PDB file of C-alpha atoms in Angstrom:
ATOM      1  CA  MET A 452      11.392 -26.228  16.205  1.00  0.00           C
ATOM      2  CA  THR A 453      10.659 -23.955  19.149  1.00  0.00           C
ATOM      3  CA  SER A 454       7.151 -23.233  20.326  1.00  0.00           C
ATOM      4  CA  THR A 455       7.601 -19.602  19.237  1.00  0.00           C
ATOM      5  CA  THR A 456       8.540 -20.694  15.714  1.00  0.00           C
ATOM      6  CA  THR A 457       5.642 -23.142  15.624  1.00  0.00           C
ATOM      7  CA  ALA A 458       3.259 -20.373  16.634  1.00  0.00           C
ATOM      8  CA  ALA A 459       4.689 -18.062  13.960  1.00  0.00           C
ATOM      9  CA  VAL A 460       4.186 -20.685  11.244  1.00  0.00           C
ATOM     10  CA  GLU A 461       0.625 -21.296  12.392  1.00  0.00           C
ATOM     11  CA  ASN A 462      -0.114 -17.569  12.470  1.00  0.00           C
ATOM     12  CA  GLU A 463       1.205 -17.233   8.937  1.00  0.00           C
ATOM     13  CA  ARG A 464      -0.906 -20.145   7.719  1.00  0.00           C
ATOM     14  CA  THR A 465      -4.050 -18.670   9.261  1.00  0.00           C
ATOM     15  CA  ASP A 466      -3.065 -15.063   8.489  1.00  0.00           C
ATOM     16  CA  GLU A 467      -3.324 -14.193  12.172  1.00  0.00           C
ATOM     17  CA  LEU A 468      -1.360 -11.625  14.166  1.00  0.00           C
ATOM     18  CA  HIS A 469       2.324 -12.457  14.635  1.00  0.00           C
ATOM     19  CA  ILE A 470       3.225 -11.595  18.225  1.00  0.00           C
ATOM     20  CA  PRO A 471       6.476 -13.232  19.418  1.00  0.00           C
ATOM     21  CA  SER A 472       6.341 -13.576  23.179  1.00  0.00           C
ATOM     22  CA  GLU A 473      10.071 -12.861  23.642  1.00  0.00           C
ATOM     23  CA  GLU A 474      10.039  -9.542  21.716  1.00  0.00           C
ATOM     24  CA  THR A 475       9.816  -6.616  24.147  1.00  0.00           C
ATOM     25  CA  SER A 476      10.620  -3.664  21.890  1.00  0.00           C
ATOM     26  CA  PRO A 477       7.928  -0.963  21.878  1.00  0.00           C
ATOM     27  CA  TRP A 478       8.545  -0.658  18.116  1.00  0.00           C
ATOM     28  CA  LEU A 479       7.368  -4.178  17.304  1.00  0.00           C
ATOM     29  CA  THR A 480       4.912  -3.442  14.506  1.00  0.00           C
ATOM     30  CA  GLU A 481       2.474  -5.443  12.430  1.00  0.00           C
ATOM     31  CA  THR A 482       0.529  -4.040   9.504  1.00  0.00           C
ATOM     32  CA  ALA A 483      -2.327  -4.979   7.197  1.00  0.00           C
ATOM     33  CA  TRP A 484      -3.111  -2.863   4.134  1.00  0.00           C
ATOM     34  CA  TYR A 485      -5.928  -3.006   1.575  1.00  0.00           C
ATOM     35  CA  SER A 486      -6.600  -0.804  -1.445  1.00  0.00           C
ATOM     36  CA  PHE A 487      -9.516  -0.495  -3.861  1.00  0.00           C
ATOM     37  CA  TRP A 488     -11.208   2.006  -6.173  1.00  0.00           C
ATOM     38  CA  SER A 489     -14.560   2.543  -7.864  1.00  0.00           C
ATOM     39  CA  THR A 490     -15.214   1.334 -11.398  1.00  0.00           C
ATOM     40  CA  ASP A 491     -15.643   4.948 -12.553  1.00  0.00           C
ATOM     41  CA  LEU A 492     -12.151   5.640 -11.103  1.00  0.00           C
ATOM     42  CA  GLU A 493     -13.517   8.639  -9.197  1.00  0.00           C
ATOM     43  CA  VAL A 494     -12.969   7.389  -5.632  1.00  0.00           C
ATOM     44  CA  ALA A 495     -10.123   5.331  -4.146  1.00  0.00           C
ATOM     45  CA  VAL A 496      -9.965   3.932  -0.612  1.00  0.00           C
ATOM     46  CA  HIS A 497      -7.171   2.572   1.574  1.00  0.00           C
ATOM     47  CA  ILE A 498      -7.362   0.693   4.852  1.00  0.00           C
ATOM     48  CA  TYR A 499      -4.129   0.670   6.815  1.00  0.00           C
ATOM     49  CA  LEU A 500      -3.969  -1.124  10.157  1.00  0.00           C
ATOM     50  CA  ARG A 501      -0.825  -0.673  12.244  1.00  0.00           C
ATOM     51  CA  PHE A 502      -0.608  -2.888  15.323  1.00  0.00           C
ATOM     52  CA  ARG A 503       1.790  -2.107  18.167  1.00  0.00           C
ATOM     53  CA  PRO A 504       1.265  -5.117  20.485  1.00  0.00           C
ATOM     54  CA  ASN A 505       3.812  -4.115  23.133  1.00  0.00           C
ATOM     55  CA  LEU A 506       2.167  -0.709  23.431  1.00  0.00           C
ATOM     56  CA  GLY A 507      -1.312  -2.244  23.388  1.00  0.00           C
ATOM     57  CA  VAL A 508      -2.417   0.013  20.524  1.00  0.00           C
ATOM     58  CA  LEU A 509      -3.907  -0.377  17.052  1.00  0.00           C
ATOM     59  CA  ASP A 510      -3.666   2.659  14.783  1.00  0.00           C
ATOM     60  CA  ALA A 511      -6.512   2.288  12.264  1.00  0.00           C
ATOM     61  CA  PHE A 512      -6.540   4.414   9.103  1.00  0.00           C
ATOM     62  CA  VAL A 513      -9.496   4.595   6.722  1.00  0.00           C
ATOM     63  CA  TYR A 514      -9.281   7.208   3.991  1.00  0.00           C
ATOM     64  CA  GLY A 515     -10.712   7.918   0.574  1.00  0.00           C
ATOM     65  CA  TRP A 516      -9.837  10.434  -2.110  1.00  0.00           C
ATOM     66  CA  GLY A 517     -11.041  11.628  -5.483  1.00  0.00           C
ATOM     67  CA  PRO A 518      -9.732  13.380  -8.606  1.00  0.00           C
ATOM     68  CA  GLY A 519      -6.678  15.594  -8.449  1.00  0.00           C
ATOM     69  CA  GLY A 520      -4.471  15.872  -5.400  1.00  0.00           C
ATOM     70  CA  SER A 521      -5.609  15.729  -1.803  1.00  0.00           C
ATOM     71  CA  VAL A 522      -4.388  16.244   1.717  1.00  0.00           C
ATOM     72  CA  PRO A 523      -6.201  14.788   4.742  1.00  0.00           C
ATOM     73  CA  TRP A 524      -8.110  17.948   5.628  1.00  0.00           C
ATOM     74  CA  ASP A 525      -9.770  18.342   2.218  1.00  0.00           C
ATOM     75  CA  THR A 526      -9.946  14.773   0.964  1.00  0.00           C
ATOM     76  CA  ALA A 527     -13.148  12.787   0.419  1.00  0.00           C
ATOM     77  CA  TYR A 528     -12.838  10.977   3.741  1.00  0.00           C
ATOM     78  CA  TRP A 529     -10.212  10.634   6.467  1.00  0.00           C
ATOM     79  CA  LYS A 530     -10.051   8.843   9.797  1.00  0.00           C
ATOM     80  CA  ASP A 531      -6.977   7.949  11.865  1.00  0.00           C
ATOM     81  CA  VAL A 532      -8.022   6.485  15.209  1.00  0.00           C
ATOM     82  CA  HIS A 533      -6.086   4.768  18.001  1.00  0.00           C
ATOM     83  CA  VAL A 534      -7.923   1.900  19.689  1.00  0.00           C
ATOM     84  CA  ALA A 535      -6.974  -0.920  22.053  1.00  0.00           C
ATOM     85  CA  MET A 536      -4.897  -3.743  20.581  1.00  0.00           C
ATOM     86  CA  PRO A 537      -7.226  -6.582  19.501  1.00  0.00           C
ATOM     87  CA  ALA A 538      -6.530 -10.209  20.344  1.00  0.00           C
ATOM     88  CA  SER A 539      -7.196 -11.407  16.786  1.00  0.00           C
ATOM     89  CA  ILE A 540      -7.922 -10.168  13.277  1.00  0.00           C
ATOM     90  CA  GLN A 541      -9.928 -13.226  12.238  1.00  0.00           C
ATOM     91  CA  ASP A 542     -13.257 -11.476  12.874  1.00  0.00           C
ATOM     92  CA  MET A 543     -12.252  -8.067  14.155  1.00  0.00           C
ATOM     93  CA  GLU A 544     -14.829  -5.341  14.701  1.00  0.00           C
ATOM     94  CA  LEU A 545     -13.459  -1.949  15.750  1.00  0.00           C
ATOM     95  CA  PRO A 546     -15.375   0.844  17.506  1.00  0.00           C
ATOM     96  CA  ILE A 547     -14.721   3.154  14.554  1.00  0.00           C
ATOM     97  CA  GLY A 548     -17.128   1.073  12.424  1.00  0.00           C
ATOM     98  CA  LEU A 549     -14.614  -1.141  10.611  1.00  0.00           C
ATOM     99  CA  ARG A 550     -15.017  -4.904  10.432  1.00  0.00           C
ATOM    100  CA  HIS A 551     -12.296  -7.215   9.106  1.00  0.00           C
ATOM    101  CA  THR A 552     -13.157 -10.882   8.542  1.00  0.00           C
ATOM    102  CA  VAL A 553     -10.842 -13.677   7.441  1.00  0.00           C
ATOM    103  CA  VAL A 554     -13.244 -15.928   5.525  1.00  0.00           C
ATOM    104  CA  THR A 555     -10.570 -18.291   4.207  1.00  0.00           C
ATOM    105  CA  PRO A 556      -6.952 -17.517   5.189  1.00  0.00           C
ATOM    106  CA  LEU A 557      -4.845 -16.241   2.272  1.00  0.00           C
ATOM    107  CA  GLU A 558      -7.821 -16.720  -0.058  1.00  0.00           C
ATOM    108  CA  ARG A 559     -10.855 -14.662   0.961  1.00  0.00           C
ATOM    109  CA  TYR A 560     -11.565 -11.696   3.234  1.00  0.00           C
ATOM    110  CA  ARG A 561     -14.455  -9.356   3.884  1.00  0.00           C
ATOM    111  CA  LEU A 562     -14.216  -5.666   4.768  1.00  0.00           C
ATOM    112  CA  SER A 563     -17.038  -3.391   5.869  1.00  0.00           C
ATOM    113  CA  TYR A 564     -17.198   0.115   7.243  1.00  0.00           C
ATOM    114  CA  THR A 565     -19.898   2.624   8.162  1.00  0.00           C
ATOM    115  CA  ASP A 566     -19.556   6.172   9.464  1.00  0.00           C
ATOM    116  CA  THR A 567     -22.743   8.248   9.672  1.00  0.00           C
ATOM    117  CA  ARG A 568     -21.233  11.065  11.724  1.00  0.00           C
ATOM    118  CA  GLY A 569     -19.906  13.247   8.916  1.00  0.00           C
ATOM    119  CA  TYR A 570     -21.413  16.527   7.744  1.00  0.00           C
ATOM    120  CA  ASN A 571     -22.288  15.230   4.278  1.00  0.00           C
ATOM    121  CA  GLY A 572     -23.824  11.953   5.370  1.00  0.00           C
ATOM    122  CA  THR A 573     -22.632   8.366   5.332  1.00  0.00           C
ATOM    123  CA  PHE A 574     -19.260   7.114   4.230  1.00  0.00           C
ATOM    124  CA  GLY A 575     -18.986   3.350   4.022  1.00  0.00           C
ATOM    125  CA  PHE A 576     -18.161   0.279   1.994  1.00  0.00           C
ATOM    126  CA  GLU A 577     -18.768  -3.455   1.700  1.00  0.00           C
ATOM    127  CA  ILE A 578     -15.895  -5.247  -0.024  1.00  0.00           C
ATOM    128  CA  ASP A 579     -15.133  -8.884  -0.791  1.00  0.00           C
ATOM    129  CA  VAL A 580     -11.415  -9.596  -1.163  1.00  0.00           C
ATOM    130  CA  ASP A 581     -10.544 -12.663  -3.265  1.00  0.00           C
ATOM    131  CA  ALA A 582      -6.984 -13.821  -3.852  1.00  0.00           C
ATOM    132  CA  VAL A 583      -5.877 -13.864  -7.482  1.00  0.00           C
ATOM    133  CA  SER A 584      -2.685 -15.788  -6.665  1.00  0.00           C
ATOM    134  CA  PRO A 585      -0.684 -16.799  -3.572  1.00  0.00           C
ATOM    135  CA  PRO A 586       1.298 -14.143  -1.701  1.00  0.00           C
ATOM    136  CA  SER A 587       4.862 -13.264  -2.682  1.00  0.00           C
ATOM    137  CA  TYR A 588       7.355 -12.671   0.125  1.00  0.00           C
ATOM    138  CA  PHE A 589       9.828  -9.827   0.381  1.00  0.00           C
ATOM    139  CA  GLY A 590      12.195 -10.946   3.093  1.00  0.00           C
ATOM    140  CA  GLY A 591      10.815 -13.220   5.769  1.00  0.00           C
ATOM    141  CA  LYS A 592       8.306 -10.879   7.371  1.00  0.00           C
ATOM    142  CA  HIS A 593       6.478  -9.091   4.575  1.00  0.00           C
ATOM    143  CA  PHE A 594       4.229 -10.365   1.812  1.00  0.00           C
ATOM    144  CA  ASP A 595       2.195  -8.856  -1.011  1.00  0.00           C
ATOM    145  CA  GLN A 596      -0.790 -10.592  -2.555  1.00  0.00           C
ATOM    146  CA  PRO A 597      -2.710  -9.778  -5.756  1.00  0.00           C
ATOM    147  CA  VAL A 598      -6.439  -9.667  -5.025  1.00  0.00           C
ATOM    148  CA  ARG A 599      -9.721  -8.857  -6.707  1.00  0.00           C
ATOM    149  CA  MET A 600     -11.817  -6.335  -4.780  1.00  0.00           C
ATOM    150  CA  THR A 601     -15.578  -6.267  -5.420  1.00  0.00           C
ATOM    151  CA  GLY A 602     -18.450  -4.474  -3.726  1.00  0.00           C
ATOM    152  CA  TRP A 603     -19.346  -0.811  -3.268  1.00  0.00           C
ATOM    153  CA  ILE A 604     -18.292   2.518  -1.763  1.00  0.00           C
ATOM    154  CA  GLU A 605     -20.806   5.055  -0.449  1.00  0.00           C
ATOM    155  CA  LEU A 606     -19.735   8.693  -0.329  1.00  0.00           C
ATOM    156  CA  ASP A 607     -21.949  11.766   0.166  1.00  0.00           C
ATOM    157  CA  GLY A 608     -25.097   9.826  -0.672  1.00  0.00           C
ATOM    158  CA  ASP A 609     -23.715   8.270  -3.863  1.00  0.00           C
ATOM    159  CA  ARG A 610     -22.980   4.551  -4.109  1.00  0.00           C
ATOM    160  CA  ARG A 611     -20.228   3.506  -6.503  1.00  0.00           C
ATOM    161  CA  GLU A 612     -19.443  -0.023  -7.603  1.00  0.00           C
ATOM    162  CA  VAL A 613     -16.032  -1.567  -6.981  1.00  0.00           C
ATOM    163  CA  ASP A 614     -14.428  -4.220  -9.178  1.00  0.00           C
ATOM    164  CA  CYS A 615     -10.662  -3.929  -9.465  1.00  0.00           C
ATOM    165  CA  LEU A 616      -7.423  -5.879  -9.281  1.00  0.00           C
ATOM    166  CA  ALA A 617      -5.255  -4.532  -6.486  1.00  0.00           C
ATOM    167  CA  MET A 618      -2.690  -5.533  -3.877  1.00  0.00           C
ATOM    168  CA  ARG A 619      -2.935  -6.227  -0.196  1.00  0.00           C
ATOM    169  CA  ASP A 620       0.088  -6.567   2.038  1.00  0.00           C
ATOM    170  CA  ARG A 621       1.066  -7.714   5.509  1.00  0.00           C
ATOM    171  CA  SER A 622       4.240  -7.143   7.512  1.00  0.00           C
ATOM    172  CA  TRP A 623       5.475  -7.992  11.009  1.00  0.00           C
ATOM    173  CA  TYR A 624       8.816  -6.780  12.341  1.00  0.00           C
ATOM    174  CA  ARG A 625      10.411  -4.098  14.490  1.00  0.00           C
ATOM    175  CA  ARG A 626       9.767  -0.716  12.863  1.00  0.00           C
ATOM    176  CA  GLY A 627      10.711   2.479  14.679  1.00  0.00           C
ATOM    177  CA  ASP A 628       9.402   5.964  14.020  1.00  0.00           C
ATOM    178  CA  PHE A 629      12.768   7.735  13.738  1.00  0.00           C
ATOM    179  CA  THR A 630      14.691   6.027  10.902  1.00  0.00           C
ATOM    180  CA  LEU A 631      15.400   7.939   7.689  1.00  0.00           C
ATOM    181  CA  PHE A 632      14.064   6.172   4.624  1.00  0.00           C
ATOM    182  CA  ARG A 633      13.032   6.796   1.043  1.00  0.00           C
ATOM    183  CA  SER A 634      11.201   4.175  -0.971  1.00  0.00           C
ATOM    184  CA  ALA A 635       8.492   3.489  -3.542  1.00  0.00           C
ATOM    185  CA  TYR A 636       6.013   0.742  -4.402  1.00  0.00           C
ATOM    186  CA  SER A 637       4.496   0.455  -7.895  1.00  0.00           C
ATOM    187  CA  TYR A 638       2.163  -2.122  -9.411  1.00  0.00           C
ATOM    188  CA  ALA A 639      -0.312  -2.869 -12.184  1.00  0.00           C
ATOM    189  CA  LEU A 640      -2.331  -6.073 -12.593  1.00  0.00           C
ATOM    190  CA  THR A 641      -4.438  -7.417 -15.440  1.00  0.00           C
ATOM    191  CA  SER A 642      -4.840 -11.032 -14.275  1.00  0.00           C
ATOM    192  CA  ALA A 643      -3.161 -13.727 -12.200  1.00  0.00           C
ATOM    193  CA  ASP A 644      -0.521 -14.187 -14.904  1.00  0.00           C
ATOM    194  CA  ALA A 645      -0.051 -10.630 -16.174  1.00  0.00           C
ATOM    195  CA  GLY A 646       1.196  -7.646 -14.225  1.00  0.00           C
ATOM    196  CA  PHE A 647       4.051  -6.425 -12.070  1.00  0.00           C
ATOM    197  CA  LEU A 648       4.910  -5.362  -8.541  1.00  0.00           C
ATOM    198  CA  ALA A 649       8.138  -3.405  -8.084  1.00  0.00           C
ATOM    199  CA  LEU A 650       9.691  -2.143  -4.847  1.00  0.00           C
ATOM    200  CA  TYR A 651      12.341   0.577  -4.820  1.00  0.00           C
ATOM    201  CA  ALA A 652      14.520   2.155  -2.128  1.00  0.00           C
ATOM    202  CA  ALA A 653      17.314   4.703  -1.854  1.00  0.00           C
ATOM    203  CA  PRO A 654      20.561   3.126  -0.584  1.00  0.00           C
ATOM    204  CA  ARG A 655      22.136   4.779   2.439  1.00  0.00           C
ATOM    205  CA  ASP A 656      25.484   5.119   0.640  1.00  0.00           C
ATOM    206  CA  ARG A 657      24.187   7.501  -2.046  1.00  0.00           C
ATOM    207  CA  ASP A 658      22.212  10.717  -2.299  1.00  0.00           C
ATOM    208  CA  MET A 659      18.756   9.936  -0.874  1.00  0.00           C
ATOM    209  CA  LEU A 660      17.271  13.041  -2.511  1.00  0.00           C
ATOM    210  CA  VAL A 661      17.715  12.120  -6.176  1.00  0.00           C
ATOM    211  CA  ASP A 662      14.519  11.516  -8.116  1.00  0.00           C
ATOM    212  CA  ASP A 663      15.323   8.011  -9.344  1.00  0.00           C
ATOM    213  CA  LEU A 664      15.281   4.934  -7.150  1.00  0.00           C
ATOM    214  CA  PRO A 665      16.889   1.508  -7.749  1.00  0.00           C
ATOM    215  CA  LEU A 666      14.838  -1.668  -7.572  1.00  0.00           C
ATOM    216  CA  VAL A 667      15.120  -3.768  -4.408  1.00  0.00           C
ATOM    217  CA  GLY A 668      12.482  -6.439  -5.042  1.00  0.00           C
ATOM    218  CA  GLY A 669       9.255  -7.471  -6.678  1.00  0.00           C
ATOM    219  CA  HIS A 670       7.984  -9.820  -9.351  1.00  0.00           C
ATOM    220  CA  HIS A 671       6.497  -9.997 -12.823  1.00  0.00           C
ATOM    221  CA  ALA A 672       3.416 -12.216 -13.125  1.00  0.00           C
ATOM    222  CA  THR A 673       3.547 -14.828 -15.896  1.00  0.00           C
ATOM    223  CA  ALA A 674       1.530 -17.877 -16.932  1.00  0.00           C
ATOM    224  CA  ALA A 675       4.254 -20.041 -15.372  1.00  0.00           C
ATOM    225  CA  GLY A 676       4.061 -18.157 -12.075  1.00  0.00           C
ATOM    226  CA  PRO A 677       5.768 -15.057 -10.688  1.00  0.00           C
ATOM    227  CA  ALA A 678       9.229 -14.262 -12.049  1.00  0.00           C
ATOM    228  CA  GLY A 679      11.419 -12.377  -9.608  1.00  0.00           C
ATOM    229  CA  LEU A 680      12.831  -8.987 -10.554  1.00  0.00           C
ATOM    230  CA  THR A 681      16.610  -8.598 -10.508  1.00  0.00           C
ATOM    231  CA  SER A 682      17.282  -4.943 -11.340  1.00  0.00           C
ATOM    232  CA  GLY A 683      15.524  -1.800 -12.432  1.00  0.00           C
ATOM    233  CA  GLU A 684      14.722   1.807 -11.684  1.00  0.00           C
ATOM    234  CA  ARG A 685      11.779   4.099 -10.938  1.00  0.00           C
ATOM    235  CA  ARG A 686      11.918   7.641 -12.313  1.00  0.00           C
ATOM    236  CA  VAL A 687       9.596  10.589 -11.750  1.00  0.00           C
ATOM    237  CA  LEU A 688       9.268  12.395 -15.082  1.00  0.00           C
ATOM    238  CA  GLU A 689       7.058  15.228 -13.881  1.00  0.00           C
ATOM    239  CA  ARG A 690       5.901  16.651 -10.556  1.00  0.00           C
ATOM    240  CA  ASP A 691       3.188  19.101  -9.653  1.00  0.00           C
ATOM    241  CA  PRO A 692       5.000  22.442  -9.270  1.00  0.00           C
ATOM    242  CA  GLN A 693       2.906  23.488  -6.270  1.00  0.00           C
ATOM    243  CA  THR A 694       2.726  20.317  -4.184  1.00  0.00           C
ATOM    244  CA  GLY A 695       5.588  18.219  -5.549  1.00  0.00           C
ATOM    245  CA  ARG A 696       3.370  15.162  -5.974  1.00  0.00           C
ATOM    246  CA  PRO A 697       4.269  12.796  -8.850  1.00  0.00           C
ATOM    247  CA  LEU A 698       2.380  13.326 -12.116  1.00  0.00           C
ATOM    248  CA  ARG A 699       4.243  11.133 -14.619  1.00  0.00           C
ATOM    249  CA  LEU A 700       6.368   8.070 -13.885  1.00  0.00           C
ATOM    250  CA  ALA A 701       8.541   5.504 -15.620  1.00  0.00           C
ATOM    251  CA  VAL A 702       9.556   2.153 -14.182  1.00  0.00           C
ATOM    252  CA  ASP A 703      11.738  -0.510 -15.747  1.00  0.00           C
ATOM    253  CA  PHE A 704      12.930  -3.849 -14.480  1.00  0.00           C
ATOM    254  CA  ALA A 705      14.721  -7.016 -15.514  1.00  0.00           C
ATOM    255  CA  CYS A 706      13.192 -10.396 -14.665  1.00  0.00           C
ATOM    256  CA  GLU A 707      14.883 -13.618 -13.597  1.00  0.00           C
ATOM    257  CA  ASP A 708      13.800 -15.153 -16.905  1.00  0.00           C
ATOM    258  CA  GLY A 709      15.895 -12.550 -18.768  1.00  0.00           C
ATOM    259  CA  GLU A 710      12.991 -10.432 -19.953  1.00  0.00           C
ATOM    260  CA  ARG A 711      13.211  -6.660 -19.540  1.00  0.00           C
ATOM    261  CA  ARG A 712      10.062  -4.574 -19.162  1.00  0.00           C
ATOM    262  CA  GLU A 713       9.099  -0.918 -18.946  1.00  0.00           C
ATOM    263  CA  ALA A 714       5.895   0.818 -17.865  1.00  0.00           C
ATOM    264  CA  LEU A 715       4.950   4.478 -18.159  1.00  0.00           C
ATOM    265  CA  GLY A 716       2.511   5.914 -15.650  1.00  0.00           C
ATOM    266  CA  ARG A 717       0.248   8.953 -15.614  1.00  0.00           C
ATOM    267  CA  VAL A 718      -1.122   9.741 -12.163  1.00  0.00           C
ATOM    268  CA  ARG A 719      -4.903   9.978 -12.108  1.00  0.00           C
ATOM    269  CA  ASN A 720      -5.254  11.202  -8.524  1.00  0.00           C
ATOM    270  CA  GLY A 721      -3.360  11.067  -5.271  1.00  0.00           C
ATOM    271  CA  ILE A 722      -3.305  11.840  -1.577  1.00  0.00           C
ATOM    272  CA  ALA A 723      -0.529  12.878   0.794  1.00  0.00           C
ATOM    273  CA  LEU A 724      -0.662  11.214   4.178  1.00  0.00           C
ATOM    274  CA  ALA A 725       1.449  10.602   7.255  1.00  0.00           C
ATOM    275  CA  ALA A 726       1.010   7.129   8.736  1.00  0.00           C
ATOM    276  CA  ASN A 727       3.360   8.219  11.504  1.00  0.00           C
ATOM    277  CA  THR A 728       5.502  11.247  12.318  1.00  0.00           C
ATOM    278  CA  ASN A 729       8.380   9.904  10.211  1.00  0.00           C
ATOM    279  CA  MET A 730       6.494   8.794   7.100  1.00  0.00           C
ATOM    280  CA  LEU A 731       5.157  11.035   4.353  1.00  0.00           C
ATOM    281  CA  SER A 732       3.507   9.051   1.558  1.00  0.00           C
ATOM    282  CA  TRP A 733       2.139  10.116  -1.799  1.00  0.00           C
ATOM    283  CA  MET A 734      -0.481   7.464  -2.615  1.00  0.00           C
ATOM    284  CA  SER A 735      -1.527   7.627  -6.274  1.00  0.00           C
ATOM    285  CA  ILE A 736      -3.913   5.826  -8.596  1.00  0.00           C
ATOM    286  CA  VAL A 737      -2.031   5.499 -11.882  1.00  0.00           C
ATOM    287  CA  ASP A 738      -2.853   4.720 -15.497  1.00  0.00           C
ATOM    288  CA  TRP A 739       0.094   2.489 -16.411  1.00  0.00           C
ATOM    289  CA  LYS A 740       0.949   1.916 -20.072  1.00  0.00           C
ATOM    290  CA  VAL A 741       2.181  -1.677 -20.199  1.00  0.00           C
ATOM    291  CA  ASP A 742       2.727  -3.652 -23.424  1.00  0.00           C
ATOM    292  CA  GLY A 743       0.674  -1.163 -25.413  1.00  0.00           C
ATOM    293  CA  ARG A 744      -2.364  -1.210 -23.144  1.00  0.00           C
ATOM    294  CA  THR A 745      -3.463   0.981 -20.233  1.00  0.00           C
ATOM    295  CA  VAL A 746      -3.848  -0.728 -16.865  1.00  0.00           C
ATOM    296  CA  VAL A 747      -5.026   0.972 -13.681  1.00  0.00           C
ATOM    297  CA  GLY A 748      -2.718   0.411 -10.721  1.00  0.00           C
ATOM    298  CA  GLU A 749      -0.947   2.351  -8.009  1.00  0.00           C
ATOM    299  CA  ASP A 750       2.238   4.081  -7.006  1.00  0.00           C
ATOM    300  CA  GLN A 751       3.350   4.875  -3.472  1.00  0.00           C
ATOM    301  CA  GLU A 752       6.191   7.317  -2.941  1.00  0.00           C
ATOM    302  CA  ILE A 753       7.438   7.340   0.660  1.00  0.00           C
ATOM    303  CA  TRP A 754       9.751   9.826   2.355  1.00  0.00           C
ATOM    304  CA  SER A 755      10.907  10.709   5.809  1.00  0.00           C
ATOM    305  CA  PRO A 756       9.595  14.284   6.172  1.00  0.00           C
ATOM    306  CA  SER A 757      13.072  15.764   6.707  1.00  0.00           C
ATOM    307  CA  LEU A 758      14.205  14.254   3.378  1.00  0.00           C
ATOM    308  CA  TRP A 759      11.097  15.560   1.614  1.00  0.00           C
ATOM    309  CA  ARG A 760      11.656  19.026   3.036  1.00  0.00           C
ATOM    310  CA  ALA A 761      15.257  19.052   1.791  1.00  0.00           C
ATOM    311  CA  PHE A 762      14.127  17.768  -1.617  1.00  0.00           C
ATOM    312  CA  ARG A 763      11.449  20.459  -1.953  1.00  0.00           C
ATOM    313  CA  HIS A 764      13.828  23.205  -0.831  1.00  0.00           C
ATOM    314  CA  GLY A 765      16.121  22.460  -3.742  1.00  0.00           C
ATOM    315  CA  ASP A 766      18.833  20.421  -2.087  1.00  0.00           C
ATOM    316  CA  ALA A 767      18.222  17.634  -4.625  1.00  0.00           C
ATOM    317  CA  ALA A 768      19.351  17.388  -8.209  1.00  0.00           C
ATOM    318  CA  GLU A 769      17.031  19.123 -10.657  1.00  0.00           C
ATOM    319  CA  VAL A 770      14.150  16.921 -11.787  1.00  0.00           C
ATOM    320  CA  SER A 771      14.233  16.137 -15.479  1.00  0.00           C
ATOM    321  CA  PRO A 772      11.072  17.067 -17.426  1.00  0.00           C
TER     322      PRO A 772
END
């Protein structure tokens, strides 16, 4: 085993930054993402950290949104700040007011944020992140982990409690800003052994503008552990006629154990954001109907802007109601 491989294994075990010394591409990218929402389901928050070690830059996103649809300039809170690349994320404190602490690797984390510089007063949060189950890997350099998020969000003088089951994810690989892509990420969790995570993507050999996407990965949580997903599809049943954001969704998937499942989703609220110049994402909090019960989860619909523009201008097949 080479020293580089040994370092990579150690970094994975400690959930530290993965920075291979021999990789010189400016597009080497590492990410860390967290999501949570208030118990009254009025405010949702994402933290998205995009590290570019060979450029010496960390792009730190902190944003929150409320009911309906939002764009960055009228959402509840929005910050996208470039700062110097940190040496570690174990106890990372950024000049924007964000602190990220690895309490126990792959088991417990702590997130805090304070910004008192806005017109309407303080925006901030204190969140404990506790693993519900071990991470599941998609490929060799991306994992998703079910977590329980507890704490509070403060917005415009109001403090809201947080207690939700959500996902966090990490990735580390070369990721340029010019590749065309179209994908989606949907999940709903009720416990460590009940819920689903499904990843979808448009193949390059078919129309990338159609409004249904085939499954490319994910798992269904069971009492015996996660069961991998083998096939499936995500369909948008209804879009907002003005913005195009998803309003109603359907996902189905087949599991390795032979079980086939379906979930219907009604979007509660959402935000459009651009994590880079080649990524438009609709991030939505969704009421998923799974096995006869409603579970709050998320859906992320991701487009390259040129694909989205073509889709909205009518170059795609008509969306079914």
